[in-house]
Coordinates of C-alpha atoms and ligand atoms in Angstrom, one line a residue:
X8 CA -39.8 10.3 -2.4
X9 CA -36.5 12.0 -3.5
X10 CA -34.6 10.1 -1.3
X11 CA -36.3 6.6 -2.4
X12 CA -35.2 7.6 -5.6
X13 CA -31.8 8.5 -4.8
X14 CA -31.2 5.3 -3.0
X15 CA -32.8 2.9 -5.8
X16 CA -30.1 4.8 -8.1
X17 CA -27.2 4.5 -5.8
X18 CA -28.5 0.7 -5.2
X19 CA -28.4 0.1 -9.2
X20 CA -25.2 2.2 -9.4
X21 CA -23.4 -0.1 -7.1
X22 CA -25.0 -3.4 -8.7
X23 CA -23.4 -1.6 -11.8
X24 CA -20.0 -1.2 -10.3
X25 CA -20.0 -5.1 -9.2
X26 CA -20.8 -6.5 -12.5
X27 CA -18.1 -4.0 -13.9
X28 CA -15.7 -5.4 -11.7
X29 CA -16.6 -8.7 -12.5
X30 CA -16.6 -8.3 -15.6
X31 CA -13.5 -7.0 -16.2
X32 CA -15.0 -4.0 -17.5
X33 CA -12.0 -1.5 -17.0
X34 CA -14.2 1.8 -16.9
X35 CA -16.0 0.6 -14.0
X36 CA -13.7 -1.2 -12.4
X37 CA -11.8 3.0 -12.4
X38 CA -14.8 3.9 -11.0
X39 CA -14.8 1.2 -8.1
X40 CA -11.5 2.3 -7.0
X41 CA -12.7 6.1 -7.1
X42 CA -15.3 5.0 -5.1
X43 CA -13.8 3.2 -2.6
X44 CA -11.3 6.0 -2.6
X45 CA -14.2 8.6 -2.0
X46 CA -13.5 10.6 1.4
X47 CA -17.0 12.4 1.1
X48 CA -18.8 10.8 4.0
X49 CA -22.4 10.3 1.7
X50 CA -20.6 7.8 -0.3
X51 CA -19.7 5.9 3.0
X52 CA -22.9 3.6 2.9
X53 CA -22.0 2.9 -1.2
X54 CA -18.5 2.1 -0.8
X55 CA -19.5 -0.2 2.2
X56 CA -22.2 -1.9 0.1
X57 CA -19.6 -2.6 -2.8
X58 CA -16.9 -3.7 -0.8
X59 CA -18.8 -6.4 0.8
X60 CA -20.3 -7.4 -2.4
X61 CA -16.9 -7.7 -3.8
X62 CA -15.6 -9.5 -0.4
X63 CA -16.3 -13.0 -1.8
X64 CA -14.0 -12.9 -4.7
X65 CA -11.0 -11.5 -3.0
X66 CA -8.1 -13.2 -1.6
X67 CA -6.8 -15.0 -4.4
X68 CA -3.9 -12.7 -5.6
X69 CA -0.3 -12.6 -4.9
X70 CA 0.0 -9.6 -2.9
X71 CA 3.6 -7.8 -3.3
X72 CA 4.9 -3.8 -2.1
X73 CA 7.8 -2.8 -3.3
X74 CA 10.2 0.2 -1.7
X75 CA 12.9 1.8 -2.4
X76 CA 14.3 5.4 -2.3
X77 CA 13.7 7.9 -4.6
X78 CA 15.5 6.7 -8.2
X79 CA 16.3 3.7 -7.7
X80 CA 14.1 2.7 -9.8
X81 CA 10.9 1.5 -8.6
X82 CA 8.7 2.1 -11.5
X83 CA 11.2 0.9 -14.1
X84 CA 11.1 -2.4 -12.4
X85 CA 7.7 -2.9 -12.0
X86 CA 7.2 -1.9 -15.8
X87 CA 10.0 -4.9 -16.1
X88 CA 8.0 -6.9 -14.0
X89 CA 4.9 -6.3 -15.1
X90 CA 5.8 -7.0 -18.4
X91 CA 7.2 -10.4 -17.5
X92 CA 4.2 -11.5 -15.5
X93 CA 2.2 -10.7 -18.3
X94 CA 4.1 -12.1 -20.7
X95 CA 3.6 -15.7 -18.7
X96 CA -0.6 -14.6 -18.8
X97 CA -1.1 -13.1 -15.7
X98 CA -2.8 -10.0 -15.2
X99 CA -1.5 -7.5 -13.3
X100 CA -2.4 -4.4 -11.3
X101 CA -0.2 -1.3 -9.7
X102 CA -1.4 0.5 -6.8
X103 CA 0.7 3.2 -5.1
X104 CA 0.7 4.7 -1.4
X105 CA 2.2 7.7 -1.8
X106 CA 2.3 9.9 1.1
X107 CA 3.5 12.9 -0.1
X108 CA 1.5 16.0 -0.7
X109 CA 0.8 17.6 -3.9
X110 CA 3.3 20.4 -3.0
X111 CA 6.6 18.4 -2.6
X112 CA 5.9 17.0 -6.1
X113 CA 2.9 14.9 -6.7
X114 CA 2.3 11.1 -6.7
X115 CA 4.8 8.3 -7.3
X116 CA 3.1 7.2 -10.0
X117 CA 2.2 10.3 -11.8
X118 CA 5.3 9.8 -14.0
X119 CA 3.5 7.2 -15.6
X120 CA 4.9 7.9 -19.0
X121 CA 8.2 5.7 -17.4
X122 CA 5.2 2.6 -17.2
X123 CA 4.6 3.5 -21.0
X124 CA 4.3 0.2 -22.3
X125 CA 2.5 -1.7 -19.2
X126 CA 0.5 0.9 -18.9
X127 CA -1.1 0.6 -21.9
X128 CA -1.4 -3.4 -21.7
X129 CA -5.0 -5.3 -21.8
X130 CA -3.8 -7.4 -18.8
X131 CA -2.6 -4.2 -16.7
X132 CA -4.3 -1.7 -14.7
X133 CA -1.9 0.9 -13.3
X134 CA -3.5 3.4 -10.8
X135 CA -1.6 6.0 -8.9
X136 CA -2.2 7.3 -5.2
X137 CA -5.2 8.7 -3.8
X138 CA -4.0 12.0 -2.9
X139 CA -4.5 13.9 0.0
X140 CA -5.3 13.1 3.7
X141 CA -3.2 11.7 6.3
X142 CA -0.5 8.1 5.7
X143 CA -3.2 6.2 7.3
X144 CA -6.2 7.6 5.1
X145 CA -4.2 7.2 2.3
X146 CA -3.2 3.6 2.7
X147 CA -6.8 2.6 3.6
X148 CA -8.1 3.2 0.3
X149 CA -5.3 1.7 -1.2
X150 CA -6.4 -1.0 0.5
X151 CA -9.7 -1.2 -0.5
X152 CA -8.4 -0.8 -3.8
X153 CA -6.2 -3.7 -3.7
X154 CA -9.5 -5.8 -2.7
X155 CA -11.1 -4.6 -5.9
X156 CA -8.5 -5.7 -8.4
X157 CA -8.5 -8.7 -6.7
X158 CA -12.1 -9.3 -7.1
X159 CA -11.4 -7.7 -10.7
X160 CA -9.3 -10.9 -11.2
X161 CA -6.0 -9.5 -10.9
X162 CA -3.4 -12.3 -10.1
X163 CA -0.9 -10.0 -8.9
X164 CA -1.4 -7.1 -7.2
X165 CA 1.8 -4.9 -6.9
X166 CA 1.8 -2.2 -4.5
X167 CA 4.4 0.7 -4.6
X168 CA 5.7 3.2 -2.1
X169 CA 8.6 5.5 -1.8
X170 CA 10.8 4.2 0.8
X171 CA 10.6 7.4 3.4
X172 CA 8.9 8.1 6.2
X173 CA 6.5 5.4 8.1
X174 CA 4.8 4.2 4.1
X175 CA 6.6 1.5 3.6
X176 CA 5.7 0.0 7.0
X177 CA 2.0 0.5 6.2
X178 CA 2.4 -1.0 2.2
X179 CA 4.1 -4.1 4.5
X180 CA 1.0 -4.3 6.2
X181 CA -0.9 -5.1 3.4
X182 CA 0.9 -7.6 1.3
X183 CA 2.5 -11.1 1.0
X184 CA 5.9 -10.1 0.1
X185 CA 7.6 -6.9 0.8
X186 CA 10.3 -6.0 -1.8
X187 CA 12.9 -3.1 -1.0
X188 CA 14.7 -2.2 -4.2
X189 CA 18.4 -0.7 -3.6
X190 CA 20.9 1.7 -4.9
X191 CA 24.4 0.0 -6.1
X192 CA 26.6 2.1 -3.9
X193 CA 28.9 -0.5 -3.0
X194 CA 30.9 0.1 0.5
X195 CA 28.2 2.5 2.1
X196 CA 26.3 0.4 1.3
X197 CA 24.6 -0.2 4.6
X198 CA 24.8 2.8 6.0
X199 CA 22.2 4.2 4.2
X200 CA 19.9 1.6 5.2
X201 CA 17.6 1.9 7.9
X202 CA 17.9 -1.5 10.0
X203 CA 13.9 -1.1 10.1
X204 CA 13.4 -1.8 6.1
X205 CA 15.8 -4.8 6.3
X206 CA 13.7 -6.1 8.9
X207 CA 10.5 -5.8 6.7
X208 CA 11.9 -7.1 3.4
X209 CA 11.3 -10.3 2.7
X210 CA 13.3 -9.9 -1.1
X211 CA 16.2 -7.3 -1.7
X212 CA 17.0 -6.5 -5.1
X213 CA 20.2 -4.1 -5.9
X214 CA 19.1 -2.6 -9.1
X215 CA 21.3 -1.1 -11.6
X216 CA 23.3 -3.7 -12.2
X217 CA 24.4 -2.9 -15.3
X218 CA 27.6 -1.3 -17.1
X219 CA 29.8 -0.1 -15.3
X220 CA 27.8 0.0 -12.1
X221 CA 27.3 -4.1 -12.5
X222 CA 30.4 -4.7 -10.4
X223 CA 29.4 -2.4 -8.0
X224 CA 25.8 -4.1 -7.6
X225 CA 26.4 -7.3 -6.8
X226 CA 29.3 -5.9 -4.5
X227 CA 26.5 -4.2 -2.5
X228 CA 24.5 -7.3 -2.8
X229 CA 27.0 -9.9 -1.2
X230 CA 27.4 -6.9 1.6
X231 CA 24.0 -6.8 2.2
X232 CA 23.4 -10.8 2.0
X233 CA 25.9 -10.8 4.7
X234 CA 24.4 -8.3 6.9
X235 CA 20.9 -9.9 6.7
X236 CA 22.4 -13.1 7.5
X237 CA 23.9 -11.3 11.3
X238 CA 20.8 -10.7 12.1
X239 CA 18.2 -13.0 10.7
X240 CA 16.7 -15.5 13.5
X241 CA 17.6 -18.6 12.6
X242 CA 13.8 -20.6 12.9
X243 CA 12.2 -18.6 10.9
X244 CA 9.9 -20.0 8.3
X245 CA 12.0 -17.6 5.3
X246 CA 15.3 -16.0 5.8
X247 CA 15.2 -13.0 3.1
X248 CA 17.3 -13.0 -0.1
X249 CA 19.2 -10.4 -1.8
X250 CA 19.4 -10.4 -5.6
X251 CA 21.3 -8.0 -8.1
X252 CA 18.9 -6.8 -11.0
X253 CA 18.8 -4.7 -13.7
X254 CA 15.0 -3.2 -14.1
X255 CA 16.5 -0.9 -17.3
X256 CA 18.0 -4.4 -19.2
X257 CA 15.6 -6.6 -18.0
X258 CA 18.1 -8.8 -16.5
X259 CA 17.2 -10.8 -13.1
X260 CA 13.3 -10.0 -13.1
X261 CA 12.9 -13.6 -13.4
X262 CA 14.7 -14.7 -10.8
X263 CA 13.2 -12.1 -8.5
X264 CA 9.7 -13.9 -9.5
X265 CA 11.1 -17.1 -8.4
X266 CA 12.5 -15.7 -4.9
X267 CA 9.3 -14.2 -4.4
X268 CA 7.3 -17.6 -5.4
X269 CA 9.7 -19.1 -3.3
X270 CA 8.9 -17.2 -0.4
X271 CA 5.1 -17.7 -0.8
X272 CA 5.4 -21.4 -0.9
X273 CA 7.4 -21.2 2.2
X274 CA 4.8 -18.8 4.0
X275 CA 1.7 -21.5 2.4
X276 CA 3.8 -24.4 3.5
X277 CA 3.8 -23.4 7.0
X278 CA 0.6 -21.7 7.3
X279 CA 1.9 -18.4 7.6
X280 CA 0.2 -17.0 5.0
X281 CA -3.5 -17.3 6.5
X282 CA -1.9 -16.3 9.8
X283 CA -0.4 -13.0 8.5
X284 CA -3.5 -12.0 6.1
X285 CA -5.9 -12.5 9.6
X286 CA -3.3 -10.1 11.9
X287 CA -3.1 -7.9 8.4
X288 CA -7.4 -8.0 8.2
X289 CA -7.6 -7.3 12.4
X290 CA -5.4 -4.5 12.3
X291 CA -6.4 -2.9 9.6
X292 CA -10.2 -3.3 11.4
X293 CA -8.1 -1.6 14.4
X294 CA -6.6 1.3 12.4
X295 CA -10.5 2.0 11.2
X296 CA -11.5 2.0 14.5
X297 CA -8.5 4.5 15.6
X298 CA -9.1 6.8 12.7
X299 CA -13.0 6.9 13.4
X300 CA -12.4 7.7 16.7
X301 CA -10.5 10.3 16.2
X302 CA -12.6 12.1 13.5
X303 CA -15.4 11.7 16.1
X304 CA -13.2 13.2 18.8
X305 CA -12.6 16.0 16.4
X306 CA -15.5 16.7 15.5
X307 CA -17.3 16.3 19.4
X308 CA -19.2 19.7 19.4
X309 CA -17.7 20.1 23.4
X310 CA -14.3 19.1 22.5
X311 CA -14.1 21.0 19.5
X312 CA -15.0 24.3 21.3
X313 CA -12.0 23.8 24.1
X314 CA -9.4 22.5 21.6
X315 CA -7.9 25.4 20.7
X316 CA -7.8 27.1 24.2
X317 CA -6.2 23.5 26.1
X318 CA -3.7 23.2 23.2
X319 CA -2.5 26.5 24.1
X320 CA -2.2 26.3 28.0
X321 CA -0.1 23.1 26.9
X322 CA 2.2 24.8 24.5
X323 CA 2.5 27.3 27.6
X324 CA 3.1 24.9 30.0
X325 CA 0.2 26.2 31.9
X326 CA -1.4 23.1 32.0
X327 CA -0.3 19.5 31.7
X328 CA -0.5 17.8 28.4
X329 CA -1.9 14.7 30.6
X330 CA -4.6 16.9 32.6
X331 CA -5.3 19.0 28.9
X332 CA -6.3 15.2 27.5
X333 CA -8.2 13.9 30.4
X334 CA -10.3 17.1 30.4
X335 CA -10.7 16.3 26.8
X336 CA -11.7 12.7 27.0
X337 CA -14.0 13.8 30.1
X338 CA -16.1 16.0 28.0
X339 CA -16.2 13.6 24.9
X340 CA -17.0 10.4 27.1
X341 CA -20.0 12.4 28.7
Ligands
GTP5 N1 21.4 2.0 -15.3 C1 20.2 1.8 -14.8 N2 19.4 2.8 -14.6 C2 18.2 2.6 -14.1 C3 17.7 1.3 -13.9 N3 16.4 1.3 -13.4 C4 16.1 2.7 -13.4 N4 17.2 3.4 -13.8 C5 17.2 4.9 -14.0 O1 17.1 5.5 -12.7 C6 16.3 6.6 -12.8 C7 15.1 6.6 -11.8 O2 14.3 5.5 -12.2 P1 12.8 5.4 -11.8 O3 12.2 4.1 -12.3 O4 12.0 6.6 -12.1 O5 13.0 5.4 -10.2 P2 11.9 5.5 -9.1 O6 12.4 4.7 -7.9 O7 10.6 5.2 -9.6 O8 12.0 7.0 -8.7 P3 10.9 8.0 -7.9 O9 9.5 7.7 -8.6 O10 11.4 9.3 -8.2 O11 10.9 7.6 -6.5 C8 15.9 6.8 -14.2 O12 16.7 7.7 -14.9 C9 16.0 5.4 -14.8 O13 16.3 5.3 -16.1 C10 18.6 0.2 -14.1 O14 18.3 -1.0 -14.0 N5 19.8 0.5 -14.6
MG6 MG1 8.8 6.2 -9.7

């Protein structure tokens, strides 16, 4: 009886949740995301049930990440931008992926006092990274997230990451347009860049072009127009644009919404865009499947009791690592 109970109220609680969302109700559209962001495996069957309720109304924003390393200004921009688009009636929402642990400093977006103003705006929803858990886990719900504001209405969904590590490839996965955001260093300018991120971006922006780094900026930018252009390949549907900005003046956000409307009518024009939001949906189906695997691997009561001892005879060189994972996947097959 108890559990007929519980399951009529976590039925009504997730009817509530969708009509929230709908609704644009912003207390339950929070409690969506922290939902869907839930790692406790009893709300599994709940977050399931909302996200497939809330499947029919997503698709319909402009997906964009945006990298860049640490102060170059990532979240003054997107307050910039963010302030633009809603200033043209669009509403907007900020997710992060932020795969650093509480220790080295906490989440991206936990300096929200720098997205003051959009912060507190009626069109925008700002919400920083799930904490905790591996890249992968963390991106997941991010992306669940990102479905919710879209079924919230959210035209734009802007998703941020902190361009180190393997996060910006996995924010990449997930959107329409990837933005990487750059220093001004003029000169050096490339050699800070890793050829990966070029490859990904779709829009460059040098921020900071202002006083008396301006001249600097759109130094760097010419450099890296000119670099982009060695290696872009010719057919491509989009060849990737660098801009200079200034996210503190205000100066450029505008034409960084055009490049990026740009790019999307070149990605719609030629189909792209359905093709790369299928691979995007089938891989992220394929890094669920990974991640389940493994957690059931983990957790295998057979495996579990030999882990310890086969990871050892490896680090010793005892054993091979290849005969240490067969035995492994022997006793978690059977
Ligand atoms: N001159 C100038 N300074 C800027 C501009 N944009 C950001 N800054 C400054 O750069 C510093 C870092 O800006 P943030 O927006 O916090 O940079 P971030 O990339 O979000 O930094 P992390 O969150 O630490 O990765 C701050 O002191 C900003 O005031 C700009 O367009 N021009
Ligand atoms: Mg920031």
């Amino acid at each position: 009886v108890k559990r007929e109970i519980g399951h009529v109220s976590e039925e009504r609680a997730v009817a509530e949740c969708v009509r929230g969302v709908v609704e644009g109700d912003r207390r339950l559209l929070a409690k969506a995301i922290t939902l869907v962001e839930s790692m406790r495996r009893e709300d599994a069957p709940l977050r399931e049930e909302l996200l497939a309720r809330l499947l029919p109304r997503t698709g319909c924003a402009v997906r964009v990440g945006i990298t860049g390393t640490p102060g170059v200004g990532k979240s003054t921009f997107i307050e910039a931008l963010g302030l633009f688009l809603v200033g043209r009636g669009e509403r907007v929402s900020v997710l992060a992926v932020d795969p650093s642990s509480p220790v080295s400093g906490g989440s991206i977006l936990g300096d929200k006092t720098r997205m003051e103003q959009l912060a507190q705006h009626p069109e925008a929803f700002i919400r920083p990274s799930p904490s905790g858990g591996s890249l992968g886990g963390v991106a997941n719900r991010t992306r669940e997230a990102l479905l919710v504001c879209e079924a919230a209405g959210f035209g734009v969904a802007l998703v941020e990451t902190v361009g180190i590590g393997q996060s910006e490839i996995v924010v990449s996965s997930m959107v329409d347009s990837f933005c990487v955001l750059l220093q001004p260093g003029a000169g050096d300018a490339l050699q800070g860049m890793k050829k990966g991120v070029l490859e990904l971006a779709d829009v460059l922006a040098v921020n900071k072009a202002d006083g008396e780094q301006k001249a600097a900026a759109e130094r760097a930018r010419d450099e890296y127009a000119r670099a982009l252009g060695l290696f872009s390949p010719g057919a491509a549907v989009w060849t990737p644009r660098v801009l200079a900005v200034s996210a503190r003046e205000k100066v450029g956000i505008d034409a960084f919404w055009e490049t990026l409307l740009a790019h999307r009518e070149a990605l719609l024009g030629s189909g792209e865009l359905e093709n790369k939001r299928r691979r995007q949906a089938r891989a992220w189906m394929w890094s669920l499947i990974e991640q389940g695997l493994q957690e059931s691997f983990r957790e295998h009561r057979e495996v579990k009791s030999r882990i310890a001892e086969l990871e050892r005879a490896v680090e010793e060189q005892r054993l091979t690592p290849a005969a240490a994972a067969q035995t492994l996947l022997e006793l978690f097959r059977k």
